[in-house]
mmCIF file of C-alpha atoms in Angstrom:
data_model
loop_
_atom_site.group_PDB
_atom_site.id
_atom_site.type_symbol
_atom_site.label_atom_id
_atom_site.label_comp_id
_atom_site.label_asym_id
_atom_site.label_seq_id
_atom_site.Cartn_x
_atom_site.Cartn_y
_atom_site.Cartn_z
ATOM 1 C CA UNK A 1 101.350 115.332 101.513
ATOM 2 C CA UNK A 2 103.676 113.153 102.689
ATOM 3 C CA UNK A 3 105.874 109.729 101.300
ATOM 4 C CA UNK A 4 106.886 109.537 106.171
ATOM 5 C CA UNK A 5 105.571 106.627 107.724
ATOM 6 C CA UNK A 6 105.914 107.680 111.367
ATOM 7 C CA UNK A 7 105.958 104.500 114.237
ATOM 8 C CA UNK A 8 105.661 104.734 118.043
ATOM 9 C CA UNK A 9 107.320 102.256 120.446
ATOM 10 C CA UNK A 10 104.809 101.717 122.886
ATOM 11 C CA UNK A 11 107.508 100.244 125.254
ATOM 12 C CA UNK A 12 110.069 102.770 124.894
ATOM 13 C CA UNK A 13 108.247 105.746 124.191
ATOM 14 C CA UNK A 14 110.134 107.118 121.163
ATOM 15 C CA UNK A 15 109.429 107.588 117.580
ATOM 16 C CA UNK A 16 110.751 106.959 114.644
ATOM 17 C CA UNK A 17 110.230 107.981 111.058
ATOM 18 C CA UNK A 18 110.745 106.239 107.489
ATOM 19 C CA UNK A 19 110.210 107.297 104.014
ATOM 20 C CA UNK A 20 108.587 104.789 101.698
ATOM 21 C CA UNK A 21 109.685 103.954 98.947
ATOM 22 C CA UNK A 22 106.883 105.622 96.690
ATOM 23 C CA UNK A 23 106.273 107.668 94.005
ATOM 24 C CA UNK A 24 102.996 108.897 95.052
ATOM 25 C CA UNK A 25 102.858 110.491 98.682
ATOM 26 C CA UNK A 26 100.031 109.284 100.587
ATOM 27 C CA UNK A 27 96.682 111.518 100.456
ATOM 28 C CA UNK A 28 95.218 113.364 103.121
ATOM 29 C CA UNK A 29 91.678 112.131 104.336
ATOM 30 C CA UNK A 30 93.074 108.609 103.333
ATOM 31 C CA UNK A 31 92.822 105.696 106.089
ATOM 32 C CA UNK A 32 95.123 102.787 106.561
ATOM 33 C CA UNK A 33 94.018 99.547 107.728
ATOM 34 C CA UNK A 34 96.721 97.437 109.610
ATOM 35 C CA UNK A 35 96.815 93.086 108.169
ATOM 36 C CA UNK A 36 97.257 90.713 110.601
ATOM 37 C CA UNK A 37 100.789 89.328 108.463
ATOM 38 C CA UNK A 38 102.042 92.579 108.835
ATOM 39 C CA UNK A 39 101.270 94.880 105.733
ATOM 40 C CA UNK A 40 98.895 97.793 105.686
ATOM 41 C CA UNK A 41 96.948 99.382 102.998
ATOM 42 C CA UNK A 42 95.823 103.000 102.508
ATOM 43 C CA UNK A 43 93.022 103.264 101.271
ATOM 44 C CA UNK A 44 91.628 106.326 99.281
ATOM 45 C CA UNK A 45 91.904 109.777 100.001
ATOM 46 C CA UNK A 46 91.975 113.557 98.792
ATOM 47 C CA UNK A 47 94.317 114.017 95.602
ATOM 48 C CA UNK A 48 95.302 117.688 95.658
ATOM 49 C CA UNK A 49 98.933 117.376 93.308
ATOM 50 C CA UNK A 50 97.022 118.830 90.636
ATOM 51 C CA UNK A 51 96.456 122.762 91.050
ATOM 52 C CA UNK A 52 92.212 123.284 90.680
ATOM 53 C CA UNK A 53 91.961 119.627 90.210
ATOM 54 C CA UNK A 54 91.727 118.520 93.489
ATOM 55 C CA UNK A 55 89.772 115.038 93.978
ATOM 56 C CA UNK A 56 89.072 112.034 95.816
ATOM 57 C CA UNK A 57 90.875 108.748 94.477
ATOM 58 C CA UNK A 58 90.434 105.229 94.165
ATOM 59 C CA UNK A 59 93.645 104.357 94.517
ATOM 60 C CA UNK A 60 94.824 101.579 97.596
ATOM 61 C CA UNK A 61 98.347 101.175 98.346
ATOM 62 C CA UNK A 62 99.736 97.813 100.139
ATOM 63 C CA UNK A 63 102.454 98.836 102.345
ATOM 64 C CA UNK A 64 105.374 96.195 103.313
ATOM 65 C CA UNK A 65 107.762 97.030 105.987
ATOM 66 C CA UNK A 66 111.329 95.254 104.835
ATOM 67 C CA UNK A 67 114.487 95.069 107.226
ATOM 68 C CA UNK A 68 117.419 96.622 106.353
ATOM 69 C CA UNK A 69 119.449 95.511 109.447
ATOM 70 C CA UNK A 70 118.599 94.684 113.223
ATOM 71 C CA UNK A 71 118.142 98.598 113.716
ATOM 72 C CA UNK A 72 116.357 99.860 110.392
ATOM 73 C CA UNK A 73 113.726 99.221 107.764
ATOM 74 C CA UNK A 74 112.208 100.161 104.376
ATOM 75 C CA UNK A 75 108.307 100.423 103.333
ATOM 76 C CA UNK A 76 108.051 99.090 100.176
ATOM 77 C CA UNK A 77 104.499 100.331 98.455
ATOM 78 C CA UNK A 78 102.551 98.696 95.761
ATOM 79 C CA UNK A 79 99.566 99.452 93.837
ATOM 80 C CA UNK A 80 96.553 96.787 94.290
ATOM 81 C CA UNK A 81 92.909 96.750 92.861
ATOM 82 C CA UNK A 82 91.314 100.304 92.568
ATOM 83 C CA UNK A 83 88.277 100.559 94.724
ATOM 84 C CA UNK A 84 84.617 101.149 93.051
ATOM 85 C CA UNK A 85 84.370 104.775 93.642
ATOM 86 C CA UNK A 86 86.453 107.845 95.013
ATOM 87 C CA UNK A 87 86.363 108.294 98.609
ATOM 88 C CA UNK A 88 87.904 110.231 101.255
ATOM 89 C CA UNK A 89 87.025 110.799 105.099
ATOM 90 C CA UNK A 90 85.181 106.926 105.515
ATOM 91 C CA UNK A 91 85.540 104.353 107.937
ATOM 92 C CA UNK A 92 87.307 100.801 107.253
ATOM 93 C CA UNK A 93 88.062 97.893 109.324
ATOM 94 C CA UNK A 94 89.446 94.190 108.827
ATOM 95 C CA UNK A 95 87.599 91.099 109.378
ATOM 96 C CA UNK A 96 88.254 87.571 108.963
ATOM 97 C CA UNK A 97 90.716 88.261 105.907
ATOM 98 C CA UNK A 98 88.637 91.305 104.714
ATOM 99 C CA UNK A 99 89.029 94.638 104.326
ATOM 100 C CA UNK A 100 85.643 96.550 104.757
ATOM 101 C CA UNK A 101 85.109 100.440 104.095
ATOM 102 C CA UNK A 102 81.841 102.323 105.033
ATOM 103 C CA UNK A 103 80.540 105.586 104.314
ATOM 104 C CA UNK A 104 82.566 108.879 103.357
ATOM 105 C CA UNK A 105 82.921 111.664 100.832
ATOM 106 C CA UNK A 106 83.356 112.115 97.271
ATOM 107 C CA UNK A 107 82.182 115.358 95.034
ATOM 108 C CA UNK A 108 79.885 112.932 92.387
ATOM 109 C CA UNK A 109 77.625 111.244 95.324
ATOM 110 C CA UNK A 110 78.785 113.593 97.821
ATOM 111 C CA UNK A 111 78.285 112.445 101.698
ATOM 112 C CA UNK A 112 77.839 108.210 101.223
ATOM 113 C CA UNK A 113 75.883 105.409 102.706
ATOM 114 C CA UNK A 114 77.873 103.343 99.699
ATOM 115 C CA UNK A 115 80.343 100.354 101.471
ATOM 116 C CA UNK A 116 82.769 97.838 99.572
ATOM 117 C CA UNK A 117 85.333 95.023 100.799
ATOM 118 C CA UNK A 118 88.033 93.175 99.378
ATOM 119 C CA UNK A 119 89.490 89.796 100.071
ATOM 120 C CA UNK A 120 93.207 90.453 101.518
ATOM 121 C CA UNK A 121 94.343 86.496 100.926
ATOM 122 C CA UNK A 122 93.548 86.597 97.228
ATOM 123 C CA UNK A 123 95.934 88.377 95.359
ATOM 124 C CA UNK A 124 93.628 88.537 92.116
ATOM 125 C CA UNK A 125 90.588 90.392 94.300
ATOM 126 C CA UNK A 126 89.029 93.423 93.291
ATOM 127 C CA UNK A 127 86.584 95.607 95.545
ATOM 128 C CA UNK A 128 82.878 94.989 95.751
ATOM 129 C CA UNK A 129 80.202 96.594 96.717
ATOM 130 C CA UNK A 130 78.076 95.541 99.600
ATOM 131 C CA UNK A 131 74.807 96.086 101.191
ATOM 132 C CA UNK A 132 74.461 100.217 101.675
ATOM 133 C CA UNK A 133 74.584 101.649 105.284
ATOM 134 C CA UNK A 134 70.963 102.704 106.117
ATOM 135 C CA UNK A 135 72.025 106.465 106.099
ATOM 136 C CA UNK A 136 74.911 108.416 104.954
ATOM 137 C CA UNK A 137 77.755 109.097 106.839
ATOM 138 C CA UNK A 138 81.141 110.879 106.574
ATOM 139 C CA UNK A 139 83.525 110.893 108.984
ATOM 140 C CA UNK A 140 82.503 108.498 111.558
ATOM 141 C CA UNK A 141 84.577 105.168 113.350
ATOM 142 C CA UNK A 142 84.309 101.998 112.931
ATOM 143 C CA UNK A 143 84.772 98.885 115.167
ATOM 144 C CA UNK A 144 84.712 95.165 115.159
ATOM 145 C CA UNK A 145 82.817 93.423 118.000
ATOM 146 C CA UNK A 146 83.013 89.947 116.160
ATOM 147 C CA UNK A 147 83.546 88.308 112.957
ATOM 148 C CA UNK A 148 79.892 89.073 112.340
ATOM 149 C CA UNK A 149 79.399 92.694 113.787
ATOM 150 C CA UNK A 150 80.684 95.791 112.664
ATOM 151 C CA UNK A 151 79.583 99.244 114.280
ATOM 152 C CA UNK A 152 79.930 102.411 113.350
ATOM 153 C CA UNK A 153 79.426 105.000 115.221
ATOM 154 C CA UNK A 154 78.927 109.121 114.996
ATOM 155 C CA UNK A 155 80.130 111.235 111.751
ATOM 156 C CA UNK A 156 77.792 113.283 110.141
ATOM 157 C CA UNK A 157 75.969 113.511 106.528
ATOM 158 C CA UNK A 158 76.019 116.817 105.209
ATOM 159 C CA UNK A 159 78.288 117.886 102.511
ATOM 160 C CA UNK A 160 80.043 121.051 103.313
#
């Protein structure tokens, strides 16, 4: 696990790499969802710090990139609303200010059709649950065709 947030220039074709300022490195099978006024949040994930305890987490992390000088910056990391459930290995996307996660993984319900969102421009939302994709699905992509569609597309729904 890792507290490195790496970032590509596009232009120049170089990367660079910054540690956040965290306690709590950021889990594997997480995902991060990119906010239009700049932040992310990662979302989730598999918690293995714990020897024989490994498990998925609730936790979400809001991620703010602060500039040191004209050449540098620090990720500052905060702690916002817990989701519903433990999840690892789902899909997310954001739409028209929120934050939408489908599917994934946990060991209580195992491979999930379960989905939740959360409103990014109040700071006193929590995550609820929406309407339940029609069949389970771990692993899989999702993608925004409008403010009103949301696809998802392959991943599977067994468990091992």
């Amino acid at each position: 696990m890792s507290k490195n947030i790496a970032e590509y220039d596009l232009a120049n074709s170089y990367w660079t790499v910054s540690e956040a300022k965290t306690t709590i490195p950021f889990y594997p099978f997480s995902i991060t969802v990119f906010l239009p006024e700049g932040d992310f949040l990662v979302i989730g994930g598999l918690n293995d710090q714990i020897v024989n305890k490994t498990s998925f987490t609730d936790e979400v992390f809001r991620i703010s990139e602060r500039a040191v000088n004209s050449y540098e910056s620090v990720y500052d990391v905060k702690k916002i609303a817990s989701l519903q459930r433990k999840w690892g290995c789902f899909s997310a996307v954001f739409v028209d200010c929120n934050v939408f996660i489908f599917g994934g993984l946990n060991y209580t319900d195992k491979t999930m059709k379960y989905c939740e969102k959360l409103d990014t421009y109040d700071s006193d939302s929590k995550w609820v649950e929406i309407n339940k994709m029609v069949e389970s699905r771990k692993n899989s992509t999702a993608c925004v065709a409008s403010k009103d569609t949301v696809y998802i597309f392959g991943g599977g729904n067994d468990f091992a």
